């Protein structure tokens, strides 16, 4: 039909050319006359040239008409066929997933993947949690930089992505190839220059473009880190044909939601039917794919698809080799939480189960693995404050002041606006050096004691000079406890390698931290009042904390602080709730306490914290 129309148009063109007469010669405009002419260019277009030009224009119009007709009538298979024959059919960027569905995993690979993540017989509740959580920003203006969580299980995935999103929003400006440059227009610098009351307004000024860019870059960086900076795998769901006829009509998220409506993942077989993957060797190609796939990651399958993308980027066999016990599922029963292995995979690219530095020798040639490299964003744990684990310096002191915070049941994010919060003065750097040497000799799994042989090695590495009676006292029991060694160092002059500061040159550090909990919570106060009959608003929570870190003075003052902290931590929950929760500075009000404060103190010992309103929650 279109070919006949083209022939008719060309015939009409020929007839018009035969009956047309060349128009009168005209002088060129001044600016055209001044411009150099290419070889063969004449002032006047000849009838033959005009005829050829009109023919090209008519043929192009006919071709465009054919393409429009093909786009509106062809099914998905027809589209693929036309593209394979070279037809230049334009496709909306966000609709590429409907045309390029990717590669299928084999049945064996899918079985291995499903069993690795969920185990042999996962409950319907756990599968529902992981197949009903998208990667979406909060609609609330004050927390518009945060990813909102509705299901309990995938918080580890969302918190890790959130940490990298904050890196790009706060410290890596758009178009920058050098994150360390931190120009003044960075959001972090802008917020830090505002008053406290202006901070929510600055976060609310984020554009959709800025948030999307940060999300794409974050996801791409995580996946390439999992792939040893060589590759990234992007997983999606094959929904081709579910709604191909209407793919050009309506909002894309509604199209995807409708297409995913009939997909249920209850077994490895269900996953194998729907899962499709694409592998990319360059960052830019991966970014383009991720940007086109954002609507899919925002859908209810988003969190699970990103976890699968990270696992496949690392390689299933490599993931199993990273782990201490590969027989356990990565999603823990009975509540479906993301394991520490998942969080470590997303933060550092390896699915190790531990958070200490390097690896630990258990004897007999047996080692367990920790974090082997420095990281961009870090990790703090409530379990460390309870002496159940020891977070190493790699995770505790990341490149950027952003930490995923782990409790016994949830993951949240802590961050600062200025990297200077991690700067150490001379005495803090010295303490870190000694503590690092001590931890390297600690074979107790973070218990805080070392052997006499290990102690002599620490003394040698850190150039500490102790009197013989001090050495004998510390070594008398056959092992050396950090707390006793620390007290000796506080009373040992700096000239002998200790930490005694007779001049009192160390001052108190005061800075701000922000805590973000992405899980939606009902809010029905003040600015978020609801009308009659409506349910309270659901939104994440962002809390600003003023942190005051006292100087390290004398052993007596240190022990007094320890007793004060122990007394504060030992108060019952009722008394803590009754304590005033007013915003305060270090000199105005007594410090406030919450579980998050215990986590902060694992990074800044003896820190005092203050906030306004409800206590920050890490559960």
XYZ file of C-alpha atoms in Angstrom, residues 225 340-341 343-345 347-360 368-375 377 379 390-396:
37
model
C 32.430 -3.575 41.988
C 25.587 -9.703 56.253
C 26.955 -11.460 53.162
C 25.340 -6.250 52.548
C 29.082 -6.895 52.249
C 28.676 -7.945 48.615
C 29.402 -2.526 49.806
C 32.731 -4.143 48.936
C 32.063 -6.566 46.073
C 32.615 -9.792 48.037
C 29.984 -11.892 49.805
C 32.019 -12.482 52.967
C 30.186 -13.061 56.217
C 32.451 -11.061 58.538
C 33.139 -7.369 59.077
C 36.688 -7.385 60.482
C 39.676 -6.473 58.297
C 41.506 -8.997 56.113
C 41.183 -12.604 57.327
C 41.480 -14.482 60.591
C 37.788 -17.067 57.749
C 37.495 -14.049 55.496
C 36.862 -10.424 56.359
C 36.913 -7.178 54.390
C 40.086 -7.109 52.299
C 40.000 -3.621 50.764
C 39.081 -0.050 51.573
C 35.522 0.932 50.672
C 30.871 3.781 52.011
C 29.291 -0.081 57.913
C 34.390 -6.269 65.675
C 33.985 -3.950 62.691
C 37.360 -3.318 61.083
C 38.897 -0.061 59.972
C 38.022 -0.647 56.307
C 34.293 -0.455 57.016
C 34.534 1.889 59.972
